[in-house]
Structure formats: C-alpha cells, structure tokens
PDB file of C-alpha atoms in Angstrom:
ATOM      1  CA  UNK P   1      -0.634 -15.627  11.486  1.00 68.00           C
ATOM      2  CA  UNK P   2      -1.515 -16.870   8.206  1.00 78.00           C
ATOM      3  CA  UNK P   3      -3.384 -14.762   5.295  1.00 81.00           C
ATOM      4  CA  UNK P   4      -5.712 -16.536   5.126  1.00 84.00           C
ATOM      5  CA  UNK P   5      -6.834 -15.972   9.132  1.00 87.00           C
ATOM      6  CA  UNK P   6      -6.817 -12.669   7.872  1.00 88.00           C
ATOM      7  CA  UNK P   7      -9.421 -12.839   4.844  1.00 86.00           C
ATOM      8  CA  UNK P   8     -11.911 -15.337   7.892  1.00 87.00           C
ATOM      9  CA  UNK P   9     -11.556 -12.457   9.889  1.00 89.00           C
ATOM     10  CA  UNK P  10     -12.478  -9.708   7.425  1.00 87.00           C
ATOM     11  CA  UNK P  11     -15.254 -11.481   6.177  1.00 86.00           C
ATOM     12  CA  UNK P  12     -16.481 -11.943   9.928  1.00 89.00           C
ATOM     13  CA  UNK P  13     -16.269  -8.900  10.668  1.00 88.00           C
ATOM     14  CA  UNK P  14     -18.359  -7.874   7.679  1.00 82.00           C
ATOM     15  CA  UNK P  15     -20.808 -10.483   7.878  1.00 85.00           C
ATOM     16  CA  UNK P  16     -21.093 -10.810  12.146  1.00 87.00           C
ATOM     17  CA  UNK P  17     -22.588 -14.382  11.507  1.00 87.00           C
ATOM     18  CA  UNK P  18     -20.734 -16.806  11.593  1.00 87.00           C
ATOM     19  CA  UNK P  19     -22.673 -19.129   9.151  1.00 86.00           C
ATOM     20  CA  UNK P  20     -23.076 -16.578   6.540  1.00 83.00           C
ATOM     21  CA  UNK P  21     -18.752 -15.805   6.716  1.00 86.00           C
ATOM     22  CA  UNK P  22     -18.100 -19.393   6.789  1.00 87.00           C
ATOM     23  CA  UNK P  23     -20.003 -19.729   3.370  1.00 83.00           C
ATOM     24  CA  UNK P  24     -18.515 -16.689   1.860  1.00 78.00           C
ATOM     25  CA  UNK P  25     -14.935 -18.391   2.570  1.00 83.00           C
ATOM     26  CA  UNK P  26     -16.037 -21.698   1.765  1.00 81.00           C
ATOM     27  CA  UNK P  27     -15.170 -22.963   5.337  1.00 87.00           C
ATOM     28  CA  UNK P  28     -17.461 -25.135   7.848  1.00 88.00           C
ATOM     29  CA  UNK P  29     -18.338 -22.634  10.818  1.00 87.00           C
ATOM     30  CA  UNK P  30     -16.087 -24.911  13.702  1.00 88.00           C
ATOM     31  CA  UNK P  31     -13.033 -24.182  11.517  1.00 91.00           C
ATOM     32  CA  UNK P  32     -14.040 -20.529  11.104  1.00 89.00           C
ATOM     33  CA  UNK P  33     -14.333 -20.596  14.793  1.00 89.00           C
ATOM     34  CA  UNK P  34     -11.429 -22.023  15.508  1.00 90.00           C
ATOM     35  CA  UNK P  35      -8.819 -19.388  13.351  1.00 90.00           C
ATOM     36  CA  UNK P  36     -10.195 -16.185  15.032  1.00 91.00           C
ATOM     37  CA  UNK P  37     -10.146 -18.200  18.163  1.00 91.00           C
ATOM     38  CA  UNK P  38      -5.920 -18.503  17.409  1.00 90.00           C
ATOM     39  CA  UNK P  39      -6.271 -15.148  16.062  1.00 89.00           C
ATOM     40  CA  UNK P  40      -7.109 -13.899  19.516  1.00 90.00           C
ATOM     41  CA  UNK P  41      -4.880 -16.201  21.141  1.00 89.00           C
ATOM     42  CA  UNK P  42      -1.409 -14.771  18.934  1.00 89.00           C
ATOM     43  CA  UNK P  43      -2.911 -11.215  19.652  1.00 89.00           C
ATOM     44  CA  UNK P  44      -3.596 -11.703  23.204  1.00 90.00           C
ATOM     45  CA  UNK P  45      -7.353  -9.853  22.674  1.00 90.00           C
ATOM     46  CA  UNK P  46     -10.657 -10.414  21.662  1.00 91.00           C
ATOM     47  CA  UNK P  47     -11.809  -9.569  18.141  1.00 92.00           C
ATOM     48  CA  UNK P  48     -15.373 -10.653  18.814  1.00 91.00           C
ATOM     49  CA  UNK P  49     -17.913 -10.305  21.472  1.00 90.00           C
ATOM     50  CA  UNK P  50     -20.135 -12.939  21.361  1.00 85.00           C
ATOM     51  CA  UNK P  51     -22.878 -14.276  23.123  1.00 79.00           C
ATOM     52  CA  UNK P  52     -25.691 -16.905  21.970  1.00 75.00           C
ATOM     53  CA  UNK P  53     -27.740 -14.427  20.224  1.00 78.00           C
ATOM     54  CA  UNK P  54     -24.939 -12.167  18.303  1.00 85.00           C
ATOM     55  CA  UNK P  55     -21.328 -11.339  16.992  1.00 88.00           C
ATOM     56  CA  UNK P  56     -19.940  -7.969  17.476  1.00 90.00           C
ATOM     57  CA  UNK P  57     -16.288  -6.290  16.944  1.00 90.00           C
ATOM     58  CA  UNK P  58     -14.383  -5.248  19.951  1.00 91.00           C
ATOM     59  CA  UNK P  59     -12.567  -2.109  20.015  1.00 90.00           C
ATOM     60  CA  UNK P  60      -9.483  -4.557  19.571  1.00 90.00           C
ATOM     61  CA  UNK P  61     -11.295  -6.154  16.034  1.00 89.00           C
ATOM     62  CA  UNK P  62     -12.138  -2.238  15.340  1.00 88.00           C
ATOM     63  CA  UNK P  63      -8.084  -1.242  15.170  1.00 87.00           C
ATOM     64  CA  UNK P  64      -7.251  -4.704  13.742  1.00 90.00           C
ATOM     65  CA  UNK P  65      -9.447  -4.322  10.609  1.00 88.00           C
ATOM     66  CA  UNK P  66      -7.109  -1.922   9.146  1.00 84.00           C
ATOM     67  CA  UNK P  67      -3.827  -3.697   9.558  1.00 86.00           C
ATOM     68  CA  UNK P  68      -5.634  -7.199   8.035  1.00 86.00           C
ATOM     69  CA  UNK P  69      -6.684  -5.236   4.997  1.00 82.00           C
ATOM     70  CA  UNK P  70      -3.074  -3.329   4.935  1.00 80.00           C
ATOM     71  CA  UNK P  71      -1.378  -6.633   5.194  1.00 83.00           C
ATOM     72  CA  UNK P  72      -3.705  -8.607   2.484  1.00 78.00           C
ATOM     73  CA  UNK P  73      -3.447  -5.477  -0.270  1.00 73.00           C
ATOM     74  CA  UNK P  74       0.586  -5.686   0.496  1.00 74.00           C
ATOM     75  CA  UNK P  75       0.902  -9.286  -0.022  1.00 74.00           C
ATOM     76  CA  UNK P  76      -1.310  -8.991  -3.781  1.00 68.00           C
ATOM     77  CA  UNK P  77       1.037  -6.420  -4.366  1.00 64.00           C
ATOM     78  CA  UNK P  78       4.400  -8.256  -3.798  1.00 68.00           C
ATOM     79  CA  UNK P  79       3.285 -11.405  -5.090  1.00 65.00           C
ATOM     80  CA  UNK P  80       2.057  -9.223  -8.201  1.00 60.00           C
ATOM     81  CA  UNK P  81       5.520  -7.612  -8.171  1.00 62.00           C
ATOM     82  CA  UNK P  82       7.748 -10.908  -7.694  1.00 61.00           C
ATOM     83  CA  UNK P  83       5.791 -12.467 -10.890  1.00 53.00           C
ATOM     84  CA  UNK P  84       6.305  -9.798 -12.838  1.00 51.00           C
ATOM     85  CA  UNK P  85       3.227  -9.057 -13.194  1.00 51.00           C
ATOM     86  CA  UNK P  86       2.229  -5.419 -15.520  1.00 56.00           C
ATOM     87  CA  UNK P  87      -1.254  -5.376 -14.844  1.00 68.00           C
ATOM     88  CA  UNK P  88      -3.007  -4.260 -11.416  1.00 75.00           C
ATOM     89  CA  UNK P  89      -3.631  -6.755  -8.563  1.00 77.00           C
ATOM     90  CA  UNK P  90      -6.120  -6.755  -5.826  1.00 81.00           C
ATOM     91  CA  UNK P  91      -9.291  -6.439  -4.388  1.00 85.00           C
ATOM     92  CA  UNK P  92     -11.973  -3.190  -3.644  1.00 89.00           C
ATOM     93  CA  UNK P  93     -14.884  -3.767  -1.643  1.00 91.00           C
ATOM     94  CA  UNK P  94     -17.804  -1.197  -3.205  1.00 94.00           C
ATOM     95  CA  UNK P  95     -20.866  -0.067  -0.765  1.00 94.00           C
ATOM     96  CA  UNK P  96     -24.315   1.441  -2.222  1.00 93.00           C
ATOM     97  CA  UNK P  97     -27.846   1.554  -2.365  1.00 92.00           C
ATOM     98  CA  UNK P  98     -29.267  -0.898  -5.091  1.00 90.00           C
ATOM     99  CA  UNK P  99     -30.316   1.839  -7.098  1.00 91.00           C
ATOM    100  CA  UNK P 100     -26.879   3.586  -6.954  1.00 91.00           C
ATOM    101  CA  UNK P 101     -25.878  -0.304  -8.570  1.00 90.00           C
ATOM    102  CA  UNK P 102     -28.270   0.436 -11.463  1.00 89.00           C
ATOM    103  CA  UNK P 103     -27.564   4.231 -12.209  1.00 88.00           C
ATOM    104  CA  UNK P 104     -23.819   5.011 -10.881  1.00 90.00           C
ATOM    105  CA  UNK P 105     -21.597   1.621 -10.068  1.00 90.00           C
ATOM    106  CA  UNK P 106     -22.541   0.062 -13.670  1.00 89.00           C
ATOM    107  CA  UNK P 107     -20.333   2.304 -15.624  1.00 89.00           C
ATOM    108  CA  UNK P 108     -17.293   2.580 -13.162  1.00 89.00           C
ATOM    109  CA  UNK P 109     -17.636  -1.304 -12.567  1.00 89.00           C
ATOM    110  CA  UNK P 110     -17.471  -1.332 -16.639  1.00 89.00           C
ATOM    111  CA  UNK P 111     -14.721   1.213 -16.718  1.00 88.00           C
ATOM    112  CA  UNK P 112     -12.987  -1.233 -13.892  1.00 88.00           C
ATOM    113  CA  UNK P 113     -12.870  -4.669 -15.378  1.00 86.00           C
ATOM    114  CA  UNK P 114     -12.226  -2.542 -18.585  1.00 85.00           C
ATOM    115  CA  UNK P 115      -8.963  -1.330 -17.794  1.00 85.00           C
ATOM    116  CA  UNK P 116      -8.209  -4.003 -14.506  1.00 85.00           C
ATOM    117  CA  UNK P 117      -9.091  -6.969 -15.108  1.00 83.00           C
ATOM    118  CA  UNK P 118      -6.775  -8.119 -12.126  1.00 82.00           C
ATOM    119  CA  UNK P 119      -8.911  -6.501  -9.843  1.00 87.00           C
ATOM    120  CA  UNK P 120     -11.654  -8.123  -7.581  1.00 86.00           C
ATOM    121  CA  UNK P 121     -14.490  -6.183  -6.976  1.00 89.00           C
ATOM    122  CA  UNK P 122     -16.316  -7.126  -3.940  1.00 88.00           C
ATOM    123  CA  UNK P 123     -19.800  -5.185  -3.636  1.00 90.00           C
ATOM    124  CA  UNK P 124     -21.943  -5.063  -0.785  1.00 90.00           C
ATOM    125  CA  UNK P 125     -25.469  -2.978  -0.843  1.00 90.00           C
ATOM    126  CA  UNK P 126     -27.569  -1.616   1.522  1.00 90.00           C
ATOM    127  CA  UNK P 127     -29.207   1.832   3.095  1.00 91.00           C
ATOM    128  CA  UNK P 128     -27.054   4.686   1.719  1.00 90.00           C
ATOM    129  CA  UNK P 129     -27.390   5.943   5.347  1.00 90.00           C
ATOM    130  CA  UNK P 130     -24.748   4.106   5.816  1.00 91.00           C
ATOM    131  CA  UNK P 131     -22.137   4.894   3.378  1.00 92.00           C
ATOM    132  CA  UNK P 132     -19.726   6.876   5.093  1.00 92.00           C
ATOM    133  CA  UNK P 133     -19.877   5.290   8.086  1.00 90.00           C
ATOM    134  CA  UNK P 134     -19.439   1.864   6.868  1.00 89.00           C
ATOM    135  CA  UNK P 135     -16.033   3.871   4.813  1.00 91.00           C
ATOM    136  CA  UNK P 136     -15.016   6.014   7.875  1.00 88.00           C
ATOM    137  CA  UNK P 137     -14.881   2.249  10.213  1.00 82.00           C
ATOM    138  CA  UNK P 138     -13.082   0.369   7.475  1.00 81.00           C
ATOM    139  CA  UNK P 139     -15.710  -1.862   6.262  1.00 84.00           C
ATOM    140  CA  UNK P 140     -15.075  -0.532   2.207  1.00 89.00           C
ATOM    141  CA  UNK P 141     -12.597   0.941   0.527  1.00 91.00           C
ATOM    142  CA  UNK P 142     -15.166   3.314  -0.717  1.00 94.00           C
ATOM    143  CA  UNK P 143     -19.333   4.077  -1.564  1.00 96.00           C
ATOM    144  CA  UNK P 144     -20.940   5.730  -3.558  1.00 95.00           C
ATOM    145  CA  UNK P 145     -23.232   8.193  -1.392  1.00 93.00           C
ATOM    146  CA  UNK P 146     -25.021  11.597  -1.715  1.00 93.00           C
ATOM    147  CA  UNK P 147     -22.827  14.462  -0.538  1.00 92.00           C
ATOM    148  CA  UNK P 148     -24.157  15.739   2.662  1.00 90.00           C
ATOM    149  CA  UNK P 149     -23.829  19.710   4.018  1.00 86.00           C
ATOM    150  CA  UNK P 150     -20.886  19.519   5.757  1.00 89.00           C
ATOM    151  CA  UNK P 151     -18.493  16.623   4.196  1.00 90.00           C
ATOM    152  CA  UNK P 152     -15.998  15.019   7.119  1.00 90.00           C
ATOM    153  CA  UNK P 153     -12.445  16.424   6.885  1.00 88.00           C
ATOM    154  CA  UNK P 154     -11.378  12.697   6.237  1.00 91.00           C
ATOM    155  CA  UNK P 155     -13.355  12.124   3.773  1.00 93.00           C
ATOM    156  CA  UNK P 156     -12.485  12.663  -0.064  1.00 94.00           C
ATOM    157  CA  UNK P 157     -15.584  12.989  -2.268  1.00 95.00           C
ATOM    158  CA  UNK P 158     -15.847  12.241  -6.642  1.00 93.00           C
ATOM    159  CA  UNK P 159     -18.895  13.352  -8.263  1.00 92.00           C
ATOM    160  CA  UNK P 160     -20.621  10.423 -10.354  1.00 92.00           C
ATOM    161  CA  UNK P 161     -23.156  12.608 -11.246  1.00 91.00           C
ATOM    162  CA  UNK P 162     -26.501  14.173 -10.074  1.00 92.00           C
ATOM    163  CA  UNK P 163     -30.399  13.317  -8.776  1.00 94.00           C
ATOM    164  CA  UNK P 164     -32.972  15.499  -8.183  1.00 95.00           C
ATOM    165  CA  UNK P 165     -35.664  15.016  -5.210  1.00 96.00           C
ATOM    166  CA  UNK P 166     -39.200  14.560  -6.346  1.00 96.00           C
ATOM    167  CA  UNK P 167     -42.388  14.127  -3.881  1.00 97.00           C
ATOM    168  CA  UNK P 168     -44.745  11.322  -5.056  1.00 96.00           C
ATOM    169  CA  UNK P 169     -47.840  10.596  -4.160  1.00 96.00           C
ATOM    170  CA  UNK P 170     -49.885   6.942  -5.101  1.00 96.00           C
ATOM    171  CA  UNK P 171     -51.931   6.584  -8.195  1.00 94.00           C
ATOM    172  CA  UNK P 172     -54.345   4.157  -7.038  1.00 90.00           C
ATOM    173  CA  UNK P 173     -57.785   5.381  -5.568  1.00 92.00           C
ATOM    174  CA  UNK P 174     -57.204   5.701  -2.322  1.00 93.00           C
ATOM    175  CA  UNK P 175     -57.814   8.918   0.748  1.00 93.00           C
ATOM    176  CA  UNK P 176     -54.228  10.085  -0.600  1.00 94.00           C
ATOM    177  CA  UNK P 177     -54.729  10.584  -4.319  1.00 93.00           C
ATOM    178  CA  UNK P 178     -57.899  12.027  -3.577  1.00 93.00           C
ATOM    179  CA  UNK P 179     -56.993  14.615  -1.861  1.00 92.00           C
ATOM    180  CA  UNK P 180     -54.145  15.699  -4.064  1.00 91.00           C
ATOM    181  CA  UNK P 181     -56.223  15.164  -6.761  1.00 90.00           C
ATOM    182  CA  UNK P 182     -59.389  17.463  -5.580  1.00 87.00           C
ATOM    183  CA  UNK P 183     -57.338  20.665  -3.674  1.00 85.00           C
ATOM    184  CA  UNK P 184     -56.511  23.699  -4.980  1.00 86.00           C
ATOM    185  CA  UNK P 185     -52.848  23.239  -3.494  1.00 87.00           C
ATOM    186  CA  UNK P 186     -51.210  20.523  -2.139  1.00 90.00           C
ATOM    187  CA  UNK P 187     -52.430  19.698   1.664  1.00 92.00           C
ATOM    188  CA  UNK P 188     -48.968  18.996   2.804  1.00 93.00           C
ATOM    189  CA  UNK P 189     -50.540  19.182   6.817  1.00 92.00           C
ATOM    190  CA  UNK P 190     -52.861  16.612   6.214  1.00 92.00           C
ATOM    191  CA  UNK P 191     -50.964  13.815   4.426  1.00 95.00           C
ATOM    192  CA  UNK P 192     -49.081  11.146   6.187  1.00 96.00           C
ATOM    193  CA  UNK P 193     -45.519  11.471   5.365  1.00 97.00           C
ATOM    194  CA  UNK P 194     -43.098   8.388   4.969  1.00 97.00           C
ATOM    195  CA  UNK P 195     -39.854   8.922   5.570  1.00 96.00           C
ATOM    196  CA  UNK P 196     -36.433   7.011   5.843  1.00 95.00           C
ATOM    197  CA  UNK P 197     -35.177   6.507   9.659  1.00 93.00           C
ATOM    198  CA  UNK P 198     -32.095   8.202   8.953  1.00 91.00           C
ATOM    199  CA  UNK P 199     -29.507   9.646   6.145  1.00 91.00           C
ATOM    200  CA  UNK P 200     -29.345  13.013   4.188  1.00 93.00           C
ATOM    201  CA  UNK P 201     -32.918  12.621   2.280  1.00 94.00           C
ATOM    202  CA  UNK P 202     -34.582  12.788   6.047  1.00 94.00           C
ATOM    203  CA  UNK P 203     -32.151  15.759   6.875  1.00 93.00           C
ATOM    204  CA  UNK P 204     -33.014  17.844   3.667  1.00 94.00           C
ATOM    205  CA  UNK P 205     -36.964  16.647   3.911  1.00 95.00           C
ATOM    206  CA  UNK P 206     -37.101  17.670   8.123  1.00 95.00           C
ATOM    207  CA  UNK P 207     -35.840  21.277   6.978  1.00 94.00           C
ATOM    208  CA  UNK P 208     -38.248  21.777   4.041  1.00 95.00           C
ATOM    209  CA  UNK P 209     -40.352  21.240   6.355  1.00 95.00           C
ATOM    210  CA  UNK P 210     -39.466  23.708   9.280  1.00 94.00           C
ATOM    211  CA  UNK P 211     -38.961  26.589   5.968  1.00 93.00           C
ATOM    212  CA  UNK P 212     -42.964  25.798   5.398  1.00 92.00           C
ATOM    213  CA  UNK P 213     -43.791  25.135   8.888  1.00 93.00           C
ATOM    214  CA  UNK P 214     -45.504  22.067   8.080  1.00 91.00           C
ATOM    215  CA  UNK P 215     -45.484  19.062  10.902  1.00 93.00           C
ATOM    216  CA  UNK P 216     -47.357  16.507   8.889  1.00 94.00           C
ATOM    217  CA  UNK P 217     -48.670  13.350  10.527  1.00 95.00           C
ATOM    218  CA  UNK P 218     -45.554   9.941   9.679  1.00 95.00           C
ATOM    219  CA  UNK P 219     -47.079   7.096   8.716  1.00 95.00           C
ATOM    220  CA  UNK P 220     -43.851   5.135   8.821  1.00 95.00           C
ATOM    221  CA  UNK P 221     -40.104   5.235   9.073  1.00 95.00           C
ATOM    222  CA  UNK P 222     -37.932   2.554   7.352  1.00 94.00           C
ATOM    223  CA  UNK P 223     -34.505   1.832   6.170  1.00 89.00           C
ATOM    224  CA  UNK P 224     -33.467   3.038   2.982  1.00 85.00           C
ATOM    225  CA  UNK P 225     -35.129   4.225  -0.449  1.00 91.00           C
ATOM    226  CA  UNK P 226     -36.391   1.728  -2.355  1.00 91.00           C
ATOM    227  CA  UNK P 227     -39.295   0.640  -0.148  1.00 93.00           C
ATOM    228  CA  UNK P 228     -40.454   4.437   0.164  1.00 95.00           C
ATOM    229  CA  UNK P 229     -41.704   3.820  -3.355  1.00 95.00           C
ATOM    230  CA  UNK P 230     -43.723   0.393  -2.899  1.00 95.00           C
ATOM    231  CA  UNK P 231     -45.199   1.922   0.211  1.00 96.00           C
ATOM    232  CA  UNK P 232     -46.185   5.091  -1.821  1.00 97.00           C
ATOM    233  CA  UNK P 233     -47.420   2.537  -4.213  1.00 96.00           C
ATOM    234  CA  UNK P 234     -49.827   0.978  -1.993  1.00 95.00           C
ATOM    235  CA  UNK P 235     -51.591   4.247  -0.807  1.00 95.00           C
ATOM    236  CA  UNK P 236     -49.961   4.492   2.481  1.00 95.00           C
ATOM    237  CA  UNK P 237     -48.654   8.158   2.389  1.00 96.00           C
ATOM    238  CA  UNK P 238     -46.541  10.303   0.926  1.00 97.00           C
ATOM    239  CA  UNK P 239     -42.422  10.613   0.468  1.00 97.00           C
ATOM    240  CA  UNK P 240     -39.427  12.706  -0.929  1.00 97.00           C
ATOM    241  CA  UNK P 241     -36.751  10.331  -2.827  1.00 95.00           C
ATOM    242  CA  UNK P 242     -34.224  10.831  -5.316  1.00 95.00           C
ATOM    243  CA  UNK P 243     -35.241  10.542  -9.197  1.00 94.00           C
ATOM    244  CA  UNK P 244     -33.038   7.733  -9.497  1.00 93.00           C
ATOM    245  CA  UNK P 245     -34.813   5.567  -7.464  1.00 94.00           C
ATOM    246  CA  UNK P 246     -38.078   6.265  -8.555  1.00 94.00           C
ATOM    247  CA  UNK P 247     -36.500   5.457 -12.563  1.00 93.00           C
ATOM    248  CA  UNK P 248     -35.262   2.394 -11.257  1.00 91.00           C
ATOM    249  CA  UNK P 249     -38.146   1.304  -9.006  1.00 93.00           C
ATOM    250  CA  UNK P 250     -40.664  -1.592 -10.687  1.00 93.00           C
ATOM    251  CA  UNK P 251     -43.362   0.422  -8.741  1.00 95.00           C
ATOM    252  CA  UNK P 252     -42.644   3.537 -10.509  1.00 94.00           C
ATOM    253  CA  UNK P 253     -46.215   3.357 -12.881  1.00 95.00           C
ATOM    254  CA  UNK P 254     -48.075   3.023  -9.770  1.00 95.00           C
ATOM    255  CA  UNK P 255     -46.872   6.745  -8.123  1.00 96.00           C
ATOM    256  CA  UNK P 256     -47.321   9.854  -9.719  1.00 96.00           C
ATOM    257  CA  UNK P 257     -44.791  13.063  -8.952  1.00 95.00           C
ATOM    258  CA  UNK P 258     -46.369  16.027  -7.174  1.00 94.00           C
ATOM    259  CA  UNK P 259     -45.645  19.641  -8.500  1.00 89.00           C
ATOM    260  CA  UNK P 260     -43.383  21.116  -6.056  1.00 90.00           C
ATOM    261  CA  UNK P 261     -41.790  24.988  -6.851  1.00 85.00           C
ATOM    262  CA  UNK P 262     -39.490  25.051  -3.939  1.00 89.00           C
ATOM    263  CA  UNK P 263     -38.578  21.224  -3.527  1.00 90.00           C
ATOM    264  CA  UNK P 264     -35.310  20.444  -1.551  1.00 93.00           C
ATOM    265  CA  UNK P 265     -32.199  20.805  -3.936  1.00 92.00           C
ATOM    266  CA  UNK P 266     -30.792  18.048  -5.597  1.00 93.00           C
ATOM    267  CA  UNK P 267     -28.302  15.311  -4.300  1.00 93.00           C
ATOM    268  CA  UNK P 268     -24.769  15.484  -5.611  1.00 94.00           C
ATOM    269  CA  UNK P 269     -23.942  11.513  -5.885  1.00 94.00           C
ATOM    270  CA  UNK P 270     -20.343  10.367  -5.965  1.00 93.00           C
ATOM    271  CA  UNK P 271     -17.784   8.188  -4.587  1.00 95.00           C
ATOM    272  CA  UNK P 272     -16.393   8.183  -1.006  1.00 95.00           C
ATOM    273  CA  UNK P 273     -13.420   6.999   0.659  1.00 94.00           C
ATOM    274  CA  UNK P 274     -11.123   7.764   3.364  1.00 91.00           C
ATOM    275  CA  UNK P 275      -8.135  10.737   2.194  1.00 90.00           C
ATOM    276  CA  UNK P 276      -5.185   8.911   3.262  1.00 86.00           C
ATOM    277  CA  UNK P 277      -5.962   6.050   1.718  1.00 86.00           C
ATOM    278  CA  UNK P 278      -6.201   7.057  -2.079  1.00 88.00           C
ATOM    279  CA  UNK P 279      -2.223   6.614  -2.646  1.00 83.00           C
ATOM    280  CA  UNK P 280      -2.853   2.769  -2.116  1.00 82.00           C
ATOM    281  CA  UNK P 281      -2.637   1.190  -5.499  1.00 82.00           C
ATOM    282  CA  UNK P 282      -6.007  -0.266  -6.338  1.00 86.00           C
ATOM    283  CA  UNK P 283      -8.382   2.300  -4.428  1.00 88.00           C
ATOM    284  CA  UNK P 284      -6.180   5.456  -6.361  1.00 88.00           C
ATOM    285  CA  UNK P 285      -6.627   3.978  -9.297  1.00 87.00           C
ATOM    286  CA  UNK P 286      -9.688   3.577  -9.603  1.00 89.00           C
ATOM    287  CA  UNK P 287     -10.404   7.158  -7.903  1.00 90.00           C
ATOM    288  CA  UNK P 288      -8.900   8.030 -11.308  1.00 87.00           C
ATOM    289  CA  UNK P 289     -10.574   6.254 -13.425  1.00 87.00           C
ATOM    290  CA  UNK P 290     -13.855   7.754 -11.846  1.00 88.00           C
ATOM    291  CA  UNK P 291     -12.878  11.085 -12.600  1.00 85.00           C
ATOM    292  CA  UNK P 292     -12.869  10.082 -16.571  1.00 79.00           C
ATOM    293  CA  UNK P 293     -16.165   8.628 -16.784  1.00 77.00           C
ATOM    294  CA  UNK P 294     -17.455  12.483 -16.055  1.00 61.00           C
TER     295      UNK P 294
END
C-alpha cells in the first residue's frame, strides 16, 4: 500500500467522480481506477460501489477514510521530524458556505499561513447544512458552521464570531413589495416564503413560525443561502438569512430588510471538528490559533 493510493483514495472519496479526482491528483482516470482497484484487492473489500451512473463509499471506504488520513498526517509528521524540520507540517481540509469564506475563514486562513506556512490548506465549500455531517463522516478536519440547539457530544465547537437573521423582502415592483409596502403590518400569511431544504436557518424559521401561528404559502426550497437572496431579488418571495450573507451577496441593493421585533435569535458561527481529534498536530493547532483571533 503506497501513500500515494492513499491520497487517490481520499480524493475519491471526496470527489465520487472519478474524472474530477483524477484531475485533482493529476492522474488519467484508468490509472486512478486501477490503484483503488489494488486497494480493494490488498484489503480484501470494496471501497466503492459503482455502477454506470455513480460512485459511492461502502461501509468498508466509510471505516477506511479515517485510517488513510491517520496514516498520511503520520507520515508528514515523521518525515517532518527525520529532517529536522521546526516548523509545522501537513495538511487541513476546511468546509463552509462561500459567505462563511468571505466573513470568517479569511482571517483564520491569514492567521494560518501567518504562523504555518508548512501547512496545506485544502478548502472545499458548499451548503452549511452540511457542515457537521461532512466533519462527523470524516470528509474535513473541521467547518465553520452555525451552532445548532443541541451541539453533538462529539463535536467540539470555537466561536468565530456572530450573525444576526434578517427577513428581506425584493425591492423591485413586483405583488411582494407591494404588499409590504401598502399594509399596516407585515402580511406574513399571504407571502410566499423561500426557504433552504434543510440546516439550522429552516429549523429556527419553521418555529418562528409555529410561535406566530403563521403557515405561509413556499414558493421554493433550495440548497443553501446564497441563492435565497437572488431569488428574493427577483420578486419571487420572501426569506430569513443570516446578515452575513446578505453583506456579502452582489444582490444585496436589490432586497430591502423587513422590520421584525421578535425575529429568530442570532446564529453563533464558529469552527467544528470532531473532540478526539484536536490533540493531532495540525488540526490543535490551529484550534488554537482560532481562539486568538477573538
């Protein structure tokens, strides 16, 4: 088993395409093929199910995620250690929304190559929905996520900082700003809601909700924050998101913020990552670090 059949496998089992990991380790996809292929064969399981259409881990690739990142961080580290070497060594893989990247990463990424220059950051972005869980199966080291109500016992938690929820409503003439702009108070029943398919902004919106008794019509669900704003934008309902993502949003002049005195409390933002795993060398330190950007 060779290290690098471990770093094709990782990046397979982040990617689950086999094109897109074969780029990302500068490999053709055949030769990508055929190292989880001996993979498999040394381990005597499969790592992958796959079919014509798509690539998925097996509980086997599941359990063998954590030793291929155990073993990779322990060879940095003894090669590091063998050369001397004073400075930290190794890799962290980063997950977040892209407006976490603008507000919250920038200054611990700063902070990072700062004091560890030795360290590779690898950062992958997405629907915040998905922070912990992508943390809690191995995928990253850590994420930077909103705290939810009840925080897993595995799960260690930093505060970055804060971001209140606003409601926002579109600008341009349209049904929407109409009515907003000609009642007395705010005809929550009547405007179509949009709302992300899943995470802790749908959790806290759903229960402002049921406190007001209001079951307002959904236009649409989707994935993540960002497009909540563009949809606003373009007169097609209504949405809670965090302040930071409206400040960060190139559709942000085009949606105007609705006067709410009992909105749903703020998030707490901060990094995640699994408890047992910040005494390994890179992920602990820079757990510290985070702590003294406060």
């Amino acid at each position: 088993m060779h290290h690098k059949q471990l770093e094709y496998f990782l990046a397979l089992a982040e990617t689950l395409h086999f094109g897109r990991a074969s780029e990302r380790c500068y490999i053709s996809a055949p030769t990508l093929s055929r190292n989880i292929k001996q993979l498999e064969q040394l381990l005597g399981a499969k790592l992958f199910i796959r079919d014509n259409r798509q690539v998925a881990l097996s509980d086997a690739g599941e359990h063998f995620i954590t030793y291929a990142k155990n073993t990779l961080m322990q060879w940095q580290q003894l090669k590091a250690s063998l050369h001397g070497a004073k400075e930290l060594q190794g890799a962290l893989s980063i997950y977040c929304s892209v407006s976490a990247a603008y507000s919250f990463l920038h200054p611990l990424l700063s902070a990072v190559r700062e004091r560890y220059c030795g360290v590779e950051v690898k950062l992958h972005t997405g629907d915040p929905a998905y922070a912990l869980e992508r943390v809690l199966d191995h995928h990253e080291d850590v994420a930077i996520a909103a705290k939810p109500a009840k925080l897993p016992a595995q799960i260690a938690f930093r505060r970055l900082g804060w971001s209140q929820l606003v409601f926002i409503a579109p600008k341009t003439p349209c049904d929407i700003s109409r009515q907003v702009a000609n009642s007395p108070s705010t005809p929550w029943q009547q405007l179509p809601f949009i709302i992300p398919e899943q995470g802790e902004n749908r959790t806290r919106l759903i229960s402002w909700w049921r406190k007001r008794r209001i079951q307002p019509p959904i236009y649409a669900q989707v994935s993540g924050h960002e497009a909540l704003v563009s949809m606003v934008s373009l007169g097609l309902g209504v949405a809670l998101i965090p302040q930071v993502v409206l400040e960060n949003s190139p559709f942000a002049q085009s949606v105007q913020i609705l006067n709410v005195d009992d909105a749903p409390p703020p998030f707490e933002i901060g990094l995640v990552a699994q408890q047992r795993r910040l005494s390994e060398s890179v992920l602990g330190a820079c757990w510290q670090l985070a702590a003294q950007l406060k």
